PDB file of C-alpha atoms in Angstrom:
ATOM      1  CA  MET A   1      44.827 -41.612 -46.954  1.00 66.00           C
ATOM      2  CA  GLU A   2      47.586 -40.072 -48.997  1.00 77.00           C
ATOM      3  CA  PHE A   3      45.291 -37.189 -50.039  1.00 72.00           C
ATOM      4  CA  ALA A   4      44.573 -36.345 -46.383  1.00 71.00           C
ATOM      5  CA  THR A   5      48.273 -36.295 -45.598  1.00 77.00           C
ATOM      6  CA  GLN A   6      48.984 -34.026 -48.548  1.00 70.00           C
ATOM      7  CA  ALA A   7      46.145 -31.685 -47.565  1.00 67.00           C
ATOM      8  CA  TRP A   8      47.440 -31.489 -44.007  1.00 65.00           C
ATOM      9  CA  ASP A   9      50.984 -30.792 -45.175  1.00 67.00           C
ATOM     10  CA  LEU A  10      49.717 -28.047 -47.481  1.00 63.00           C
ATOM     11  CA  PHE A  11      47.629 -26.474 -44.704  1.00 63.00           C
ATOM     12  CA  MET A  12      50.600 -26.513 -42.333  1.00 66.00           C
ATOM     13  CA  SER A  13      53.005 -25.030 -44.894  1.00 65.00           C
ATOM     14  CA  ASP A  14      54.321 -21.501 -44.471  1.00 61.00           C
ATOM     15  CA  CYS A  15      52.511 -20.199 -47.528  1.00 63.00           C
ATOM     16  CA  LEU A  16      49.126 -20.698 -45.835  1.00 59.00           C
ATOM     17  CA  TYR A  17      50.174 -19.239 -42.461  1.00 64.00           C
ATOM     18  CA  PRO A  18      47.945 -16.113 -42.769  1.00 70.00           C
ATOM     19  CA  PHE A  19      44.909 -18.312 -43.497  1.00 70.00           C
ATOM     20  CA  ARG A  20      45.719 -20.529 -40.512  1.00 69.00           C
ATOM     21  CA  ALA A  21      45.936 -17.459 -38.272  1.00 73.00           C
ATOM     22  CA  VAL A  22      42.559 -16.176 -39.503  1.00 77.00           C
ATOM     23  CA  ALA A  23      40.966 -19.624 -39.145  1.00 76.00           C
ATOM     24  CA  THR A  24      42.347 -19.934 -35.605  1.00 80.00           C
ATOM     25  CA  GLY A  25      41.067 -16.455 -34.717  1.00 81.00           C
ATOM     26  CA  VAL A  26      37.604 -17.241 -36.076  1.00 82.00           C
ATOM     27  CA  GLY A  27      37.592 -20.518 -34.152  1.00 82.00           C
ATOM     28  CA  VAL A  28      38.581 -18.805 -30.896  1.00 84.00           C
ATOM     29  CA  VAL A  29      35.921 -16.110 -31.341  1.00 88.00           C
ATOM     30  CA  TYR A  30      33.274 -18.758 -32.066  1.00 89.00           C
ATOM     31  CA  LEU A  31      34.349 -20.801 -29.036  1.00 87.00           C
ATOM     32  CA  LEU A  32      34.190 -17.733 -26.758  1.00 89.00           C
ATOM     33  CA  LYS A  33      30.766 -16.782 -28.121  1.00 90.00           C
ATOM     34  CA  THR A  34      29.470 -20.308 -27.492  1.00 90.00           C
ATOM     35  CA  VAL A  35      30.875 -20.407 -23.942  1.00 87.00           C
ATOM     36  CA  CYS A  36      29.422 -16.958 -23.127  1.00 82.00           C
ATOM     37  CA  SER A  37      26.021 -17.875 -24.564  1.00 87.00           C
ATOM     38  CA  THR A  38      25.947 -21.087 -22.534  1.00 87.00           C
ATOM     39  CA  LEU A  39      26.922 -19.269 -19.329  1.00 82.00           C
ATOM     40  CA  CYS A  40      24.293 -16.584 -19.908  1.00 81.00           C
ATOM     41  CA  PHE A  41      21.693 -19.284 -20.434  1.00 86.00           C
ATOM     42  CA  LEU A  42      22.747 -21.179 -17.300  1.00 83.00           C
ATOM     43  CA  CYS A  43      23.200 -18.144 -15.027  1.00 82.00           C
ATOM     44  CA  PRO A  44      19.569 -17.926 -13.779  1.00 83.00           C
ATOM     45  CA  PHE A  45      19.542 -21.663 -13.084  1.00 81.00           C
ATOM     46  CA  ILE A  46      22.842 -21.486 -11.223  1.00 80.00           C
ATOM     47  CA  LYS A  47      21.588 -18.560  -9.128  1.00 78.00           C
ATOM     48  CA  ALA A  48      18.281 -20.240  -8.301  1.00 77.00           C
ATOM     49  CA  TYR A  49      19.313 -23.853  -7.797  1.00 81.00           C
ATOM     50  CA  VAL A  50      22.947 -23.703  -6.685  1.00 80.00           C
ATOM     51  CA  LEU A  51      23.758 -20.347  -5.122  1.00 79.00           C
ATOM     52  CA  ALA A  52      20.422 -19.524  -3.437  1.00 75.00           C
ATOM     53  CA  PRO A  53      20.164 -22.794  -1.467  1.00 76.00           C
ATOM     54  CA  LEU A  54      23.728 -22.239  -0.288  1.00 77.00           C
ATOM     55  CA  GLY A  55      22.802 -18.733   0.858  1.00 72.00           C
ATOM     56  CA  ILE A  56      25.289 -17.121  -1.524  1.00 75.00           C
ATOM     57  CA  PHE A  57      22.763 -15.365  -3.741  1.00 72.00           C
ATOM     58  CA  ARG A  58      19.458 -14.253  -2.292  1.00 75.00           C
ATOM     59  CA  PRO A  59      17.359 -11.602  -3.987  1.00 78.00           C
ATOM     60  CA  ASN A  60      16.518  -8.707  -1.676  1.00 81.00           C
ATOM     61  CA  LEU A  61      12.726  -8.869  -1.521  1.00 84.00           C
ATOM     62  CA  LYS A  62      12.550  -5.938   0.902  1.00 86.00           C
ATOM     63  CA  LYS A  63      13.498  -3.567  -1.914  1.00 88.00           C
ATOM     64  CA  TYR A  64       9.880  -3.781  -3.075  1.00 89.00           C
ATOM     65  CA  GLY A  65       8.507  -2.911   0.372  1.00 92.00           C
ATOM     66  CA  PRO A  66       8.615  -4.289   3.921  1.00 96.00           C
ATOM     67  CA  TRP A  67       5.237  -6.065   3.775  1.00 96.00           C
ATOM     68  CA  ALA A  68       3.914  -9.042   1.820  1.00 97.00           C
ATOM     69  CA  VAL A  69       0.259 -10.090   1.516  1.00 97.00           C
ATOM     70  CA  VAL A  70      -0.545 -13.786   1.133  1.00 97.00           C
ATOM     71  CA  THR A  71      -4.107 -14.912   0.426  1.00 97.00           C
ATOM     72  CA  GLY A  72      -5.091 -18.482   1.246  1.00 95.00           C
ATOM     73  CA  ALA A  73      -2.337 -18.580   3.864  1.00 95.00           C
ATOM     74  CA  SER A  74      -3.902 -20.879   6.445  1.00 92.00           C
ATOM     75  CA  GLU A  75      -2.527 -24.083   4.917  1.00 93.00           C
ATOM     76  CA  GLY A  76      -0.682 -25.627   2.007  1.00 94.00           C
ATOM     77  CA  ILE A  77       1.250 -23.527  -0.486  1.00 96.00           C
ATOM     78  CA  GLY A  78      -0.018 -20.197   0.918  1.00 95.00           C
ATOM     79  CA  ARG A  79       1.211 -21.113   4.399  1.00 96.00           C
ATOM     80  CA  ALA A  80       4.587 -22.121   2.963  1.00 96.00           C
ATOM     81  CA  TYR A  81       4.846 -18.824   1.049  1.00 96.00           C
ATOM     82  CA  ALA A  82       4.061 -16.822   4.193  1.00 97.00           C
ATOM     83  CA  ILE A  83       6.694 -18.686   6.216  1.00 96.00           C
ATOM     84  CA  GLN A  84       9.364 -18.360   3.522  1.00 94.00           C
ATOM     85  CA  LEU A  85       8.705 -14.632   3.133  1.00 96.00           C
ATOM     86  CA  ALA A  86       8.986 -14.213   6.916  1.00 96.00           C
ATOM     87  CA  LYS A  87      12.279 -16.148   6.889  1.00 93.00           C
ATOM     88  CA  ARG A  88      13.551 -13.566   4.413  1.00 91.00           C
ATOM     89  CA  GLY A  89      12.637 -10.759   6.807  1.00 93.00           C
ATOM     90  CA  LEU A  90       9.371  -9.514   5.322  1.00 95.00           C
ATOM     91  CA  ASN A  91       6.418  -8.619   7.511  1.00 97.00           C
ATOM     92  CA  VAL A  92       3.421 -10.653   6.413  1.00 97.00           C
ATOM     93  CA  VAL A  93      -0.328 -10.104   6.147  1.00 97.00           C
ATOM     94  CA  ILE A  94      -2.056 -13.474   5.987  1.00 97.00           C
ATOM     95  CA  MET A  95      -5.609 -13.875   4.758  1.00 97.00           C
ATOM     96  CA  SER A  96      -7.970 -16.835   4.787  1.00 95.00           C
ATOM     97  CA  ARG A  97     -11.390 -17.894   6.065  1.00 92.00           C
ATOM     98  CA  SER A  98     -10.426 -19.505   9.369  1.00 92.00           C
ATOM     99  CA  ARG A  99      -9.192 -17.174  12.119  1.00 94.00           C
ATOM    100  CA  GLU A 100      -8.036 -20.146  14.212  1.00 95.00           C
ATOM    101  CA  LYS A 101      -5.833 -21.520  11.424  1.00 95.00           C
ATOM    102  CA  LEU A 102      -4.485 -18.046  10.675  1.00 95.00           C
ATOM    103  CA  GLU A 103      -3.539 -17.572  14.338  1.00 96.00           C
ATOM    104  CA  LYS A 104      -1.594 -20.850  14.310  1.00 96.00           C
ATOM    105  CA  VAL A 105       0.269 -19.768  11.181  1.00 96.00           C
ATOM    106  CA  ALA A 106       0.877 -16.332  12.710  1.00 96.00           C
ATOM    107  CA  ASP A 107       2.450 -17.926  15.792  1.00 96.00           C
ATOM    108  CA  GLU A 108       4.710 -19.917  13.503  1.00 95.00           C
ATOM    109  CA  ILE A 109       5.695 -16.806  11.533  1.00 96.00           C
ATOM    110  CA  LYS A 110       6.441 -14.696  14.634  1.00 95.00           C
ATOM    111  CA  LYS A 111       9.389 -17.009  15.382  1.00 95.00           C
ATOM    112  CA  TYR A 112      11.259 -15.208  12.603  1.00 95.00           C
ATOM    113  CA  GLY A 113      11.052 -11.811  14.326  1.00 95.00           C
ATOM    114  CA  VAL A 114       8.675 -10.159  11.885  1.00 96.00           C
ATOM    115  CA  GLU A 115       5.264  -8.554  12.244  1.00 96.00           C
ATOM    116  CA  VAL A 116       2.166 -10.503  11.239  1.00 97.00           C
ATOM    117  CA  ARG A 117      -1.326  -9.231  10.588  1.00 96.00           C
ATOM    118  CA  ILE A 118      -4.321 -11.516  10.268  1.00 96.00           C
ATOM    119  CA  ILE A 119      -7.318 -10.738   8.077  1.00 97.00           C
ATOM    120  CA  PRO A 120      -9.967 -13.457   8.224  1.00 96.00           C
ATOM    121  CA  VAL A 121     -12.021 -13.160   5.058  1.00 95.00           C
ATOM    122  CA  ASP A 122     -14.188 -15.406   2.909  1.00 94.00           C
ATOM    123  CA  PHE A 123     -13.301 -14.552  -0.677  1.00 94.00           C
ATOM    124  CA  SER A 124     -16.480 -16.234  -1.942  1.00 91.00           C
ATOM    125  CA  SER A 125     -18.588 -13.508  -0.277  1.00 90.00           C
ATOM    126  CA  GLY A 126     -18.467 -11.166  -3.267  1.00 88.00           C
ATOM    127  CA  ALA A 127     -17.328  -7.615  -3.906  1.00 90.00           C
ATOM    128  CA  GLU A 128     -18.497  -6.232  -0.543  1.00 93.00           C
ATOM    129  CA  ILE A 129     -15.405  -7.614   1.268  1.00 94.00           C
ATOM    130  CA  TYR A 130     -12.827  -5.520  -0.595  1.00 95.00           C
ATOM    131  CA  PRO A 131     -13.470  -2.084   0.956  1.00 95.00           C
ATOM    132  CA  GLU A 132     -12.776  -3.589   4.394  1.00 95.00           C
ATOM    133  CA  ILE A 133      -9.624  -5.306   3.115  1.00 95.00           C
ATOM    134  CA  LYS A 134      -8.462  -2.021   1.583  1.00 94.00           C
ATOM    135  CA  LYS A 135      -9.059  -0.227   4.886  1.00 95.00           C
ATOM    136  CA  GLN A 136      -6.983  -2.790   6.808  1.00 95.00           C
ATOM    137  CA  LEU A 137      -4.099  -2.627   4.320  1.00 94.00           C
ATOM    138  CA  GLN A 138      -4.010   1.115   3.579  1.00 91.00           C
ATOM    139  CA  ASP A 139      -1.302   2.038   6.115  1.00 91.00           C
ATOM    140  CA  LEU A 140       1.130  -0.679   4.975  1.00 94.00           C
ATOM    141  CA  GLU A 141       3.903  -0.363   2.406  1.00 95.00           C
ATOM    142  CA  ILE A 142       3.202  -3.602   0.548  1.00 95.00           C
ATOM    143  CA  GLY A 143       5.836  -4.843  -1.860  1.00 94.00           C
ATOM    144  CA  LEU A 144       4.635  -8.372  -2.652  1.00 95.00           C
ATOM    145  CA  LEU A 145       1.253  -9.965  -3.229  1.00 96.00           C
ATOM    146  CA  VAL A 146       0.840 -13.716  -3.367  1.00 96.00           C
ATOM    147  CA  ASN A 147      -2.622 -14.455  -4.796  1.00 95.00           C
ATOM    148  CA  ASN A 148      -2.859 -18.016  -3.561  1.00 94.00           C
ATOM    149  CA  VAL A 149      -6.457 -18.438  -2.419  1.00 94.00           C
ATOM    150  CA  GLY A 150      -8.235 -21.100  -4.422  1.00 91.00           C
ATOM    151  CA  LEU A 151     -11.271 -23.320  -4.483  1.00 89.00           C
ATOM    152  CA  SER A 152     -12.184 -26.449  -6.405  1.00 86.00           C
ATOM    153  CA  TYR A 153     -14.689 -29.259  -6.356  1.00 83.00           C
ATOM    154  CA  GLU A 154     -14.965 -31.211  -3.128  1.00 82.00           C
ATOM    155  CA  HIS A 155     -14.427 -34.382  -5.151  1.00 83.00           C
ATOM    156  CA  PRO A 156     -13.933 -35.112  -8.865  1.00 87.00           C
ATOM    157  CA  GLU A 157     -17.150 -34.776 -10.821  1.00 88.00           C
ATOM    158  CA  PHE A 158     -18.445 -33.876 -14.252  1.00 91.00           C
ATOM    159  CA  PHE A 159     -18.847 -30.174 -14.935  1.00 88.00           C
ATOM    160  CA  LEU A 160     -22.592 -30.482 -15.641  1.00 91.00           C
ATOM    161  CA  ASP A 161     -23.091 -32.146 -12.253  1.00 90.00           C
ATOM    162  CA  VAL A 162     -21.609 -29.222 -10.315  1.00 89.00           C
ATOM    163  CA  PRO A 163     -24.285 -26.966  -8.792  1.00 90.00           C
ATOM    164  CA  ALA A 164     -24.420 -23.412 -10.163  1.00 91.00           C
ATOM    165  CA  ASP A 165     -23.785 -21.832  -6.740  1.00 90.00           C
ATOM    166  CA  ARG A 166     -20.611 -23.905  -6.372  1.00 90.00           C
ATOM    167  CA  LEU A 167     -19.408 -22.732  -9.789  1.00 89.00           C
ATOM    168  CA  ARG A 168     -20.130 -19.128  -8.791  1.00 91.00           C
ATOM    169  CA  ASN A 169     -18.062 -19.590  -5.608  1.00 90.00           C
ATOM    170  CA  ILE A 170     -15.192 -21.132  -7.577  1.00 89.00           C
ATOM    171  CA  LEU A 171     -15.188 -18.185  -9.997  1.00 91.00           C
ATOM    172  CA  GLU A 172     -15.451 -15.677  -7.151  1.00 93.00           C
ATOM    173  CA  VAL A 173     -12.520 -17.183  -5.234  1.00 91.00           C
ATOM    174  CA  ASN A 174     -10.230 -18.217  -8.102  1.00 91.00           C
ATOM    175  CA  CYS A 175     -10.753 -15.307 -10.508  1.00 93.00           C
ATOM    176  CA  HIS A 176     -12.459 -12.323  -8.924  1.00 93.00           C
ATOM    177  CA  SER A 177     -10.308 -12.326  -5.775  1.00 93.00           C
ATOM    178  CA  MET A 178      -7.097 -12.286  -7.817  1.00 94.00           C
ATOM    179  CA  VAL A 179      -8.259  -9.347  -9.928  1.00 94.00           C
ATOM    180  CA  GLN A 180      -9.632  -7.394  -6.960  1.00 95.00           C
ATOM    181  CA  MET A 181      -6.576  -7.911  -4.718  1.00 96.00           C
ATOM    182  CA  THR A 182      -4.228  -6.912  -7.532  1.00 95.00           C
ATOM    183  CA  HIS A 183      -6.381  -3.864  -8.282  1.00 95.00           C
ATOM    184  CA  LEU A 184      -6.279  -2.865  -4.596  1.00 94.00           C
ATOM    185  CA  LEU A 185      -2.516  -3.179  -4.123  1.00 95.00           C
ATOM    186  CA  LEU A 186      -0.903  -2.542  -7.496  1.00 94.00           C
ATOM    187  CA  PRO A 187      -1.323   1.273  -7.658  1.00 92.00           C
ATOM    188  CA  LYS A 188       0.921   1.886  -4.609  1.00 89.00           C
ATOM    189  CA  MET A 189       3.398  -0.739  -5.839  1.00 89.00           C
ATOM    190  CA  VAL A 190       3.680   1.061  -9.166  1.00 90.00           C
ATOM    191  CA  GLU A 191       4.130   4.399  -7.361  1.00 86.00           C
ATOM    192  CA  ARG A 192       7.145   3.030  -5.470  1.00 79.00           C
TER     193      ARG A 192
END
């Protein structure tokens, strides 16, 4: 205990004042660096989970273009995406198999004062659907694409028990549609 007291007295003596000043400066710089690093790390989380729900910070999605395209928009996550994009003021093109379901979603979206276009399309039909999709989208300035359409098994089953035509449909909808839709829309997005 006596050694600690002597060490403290020596450190606090006037002869070591320059070292104390340097040590304090280094400590302050380290503390500031740590605080800044922590704030930089937390900033995206604060924006997304604190400020955005309060309406204080909202990214301007219209800067990418006034239209958004959402595939698989008749229900579930795709429907929710379409509605949220409309709430933020974007016009929305919704795509799915069922015209009736798309019309219900479109009626819901129109409440937000935006334009809605419906494109009923079965993405499992193969490559022949994309020229028609391109034709219907060519006059729009599309800024966002939500590739949401998806297909899975009707019920859990072993891979080897799934019929080959079902696997082809799953690949067509889950993989090919994403690549084709991105290939259709990305060139104009990159231009802007």
